[in-house]
Amino acid sequence: VSVSSGAREDAGRTLSRERIVRTALEILDRDGIDELSMRRLAEALGVGTMTLYGYFRTKGELLDAVADSAAGEEPLPPRRGSWRTQLRALMQKVRRNAVRHPNLAALRMDRPLLSPGVLRVAERGYEILQDAGFDDVEAARGYRLLFTYTFGSALFSGREPSEQLKREARAALVQLPPEEYPVLTAATDAAVEAMAGDAQFDFGLERLLDGLELLLDAQPA
Amino acid sequence: VSVSSGAREDAGRTLSRERIVRTALEILDRDGIDELSMRRLAEALGVGTMTLYGYFRTKGELLDAVADSAAGEEPLPPRRGSWRTQLRALMQKVRRNAVRHPNLAALRMDRPLLSPGVLRVAERGYEILQDAGFDDVEAARGYRLLFTYTFGSALFSGREPSEQLKREARAALVQLPPEEYPVLTAATDAAVEAMAGDAQFDFGLERLLDGLELLLDAQPA
DNA sequence: ACCTGAACACCGTTCAAGT
DNA sequence: ACCTGAACACCGTTCAAGT
């Protein structure tokens, strides 16, 4: 990832796994998931379509590499403060990374994320939880819980909701029959507000950390 | 959904939105997401491909209908017990429903789920939380938190992990360099165990309910 | 060793037509 | 009103060949 070698500006001439992955991520971010085809990617790189198959056996393998590259893009936050502070920072970083590439998250969910880039975050999460006093099993379950929430949250309630999306949601809620949906139709504003965004994510994260803290306090130690 | 009219057994001869949706869901469950094409669906129904476009404007619209149908498939659990008991039952139902159709969840995540079937569950969730003493905003945020976790969990750590998948995960973890991943390589068993399944889901759900209960207790009321 | 065009077996959807 | 085949503009990938 950080192996760009000084003077040698290859100006995008020589092909490499890394350059292919970088270009794929650009297309994904800019044009969306449907536009990322092997043909379009090859064209963007100025090579024949089949050339890509010299670097990746299938499109799936390429997408795995893209996901891993994006996951390892940024350094982890420093380990400072209480275990809550540290986990909060870690999960907010995971979220920011996922939200930065909104089309990436939806890409590879069939199989579990087991690439080094993703596992580096897990390693850090385990460390923080174990240092806080959780045993192996609870640290694993706790981290998985945090990760599931954070990733799920980024996946289907990522960035701040657009006005357009808010309007759609409001419209859908207002159309419901009040006899069948008395609470939802009365709490439309709150429902729309909770649909996405940082405030909603942070609310959930705090509840989750509270829940974990309670478990820690109940420990025999 | 529950409008099948007594004696009239149409034996699958007449076409309808409902029959198309039902068949699509069958293909999705049996053969997976890649096999659900308009062409294959039409063939399974014994009609020409283009006939489907008389019932749904696009494939996307059809998939929305499939998602809604699956969401509304089963009745909600009865309202009995404490708010924790009720929410637990509700979320476990959401999970079971999502896990039953493992290929469906990954289908429609680009836009928010605002269909009546999905919102019926939300209505119930809001009711339980408000009756427990949460105000509008907290009920909305709390439900969204529960839903995000439950759905995310079903999405990428659904059913019990197969032995095959466990082996893959174990292999990926064992291959990591222990200097860089000291904790993860030492806690391999715990990590694999936490990757999926009902036990992991229930662990998270309890932490989450604990976190919400703490918020409720802190209420001025 | 590295690259590639042609071809194969698919897609979703438009269009113009059939009853 | 309801249905449909042909055609268009795409896919991922195999294969056999080019340098």
CSV table of C-alpha atoms (C1' of nucleotides) in Angstrom, one decimal, chain B residues 15 39 46-48 50-51 55, chain D residues 2-9:
chain,number,residue,atom,x,y,z
B,15,LEU,CA,-50.2,-15.4,-13.6
B,39,ARG,CA,-35.2,-15.1,-18.2
B,46,GLY,CA,-43.8,-21.1,-18.2
B,47,VAL,CA,-44.2,-17.7,-19.8
B,48,GLY,CA,-42.2,-15.5,-22.2
B,50,MET,CA,-41.3,-10.1,-21.5
B,51,THR,CA,-44.5,-11.1,-19.9
B,55,TYR,CA,-46.4,-7.0,-13.9
D,2,DC,C1',-52.4,-9.4,-22.2
D,3,DC,C1',-48.6,-11.6,-24.1
D,4,DT,C1',-44.2,-12.2,-26.8
D,5,DG,C1',-39.9,-13.0,-30.2
D,6,DA,C1',-36.3,-10.5,-32.1
D,7,DA,C1',-32.9,-7.3,-31.3
D,8,DC,C1',-29.7,-4.1,-28.7
D,9,DA,C1',-26.2,-3.2,-25.7
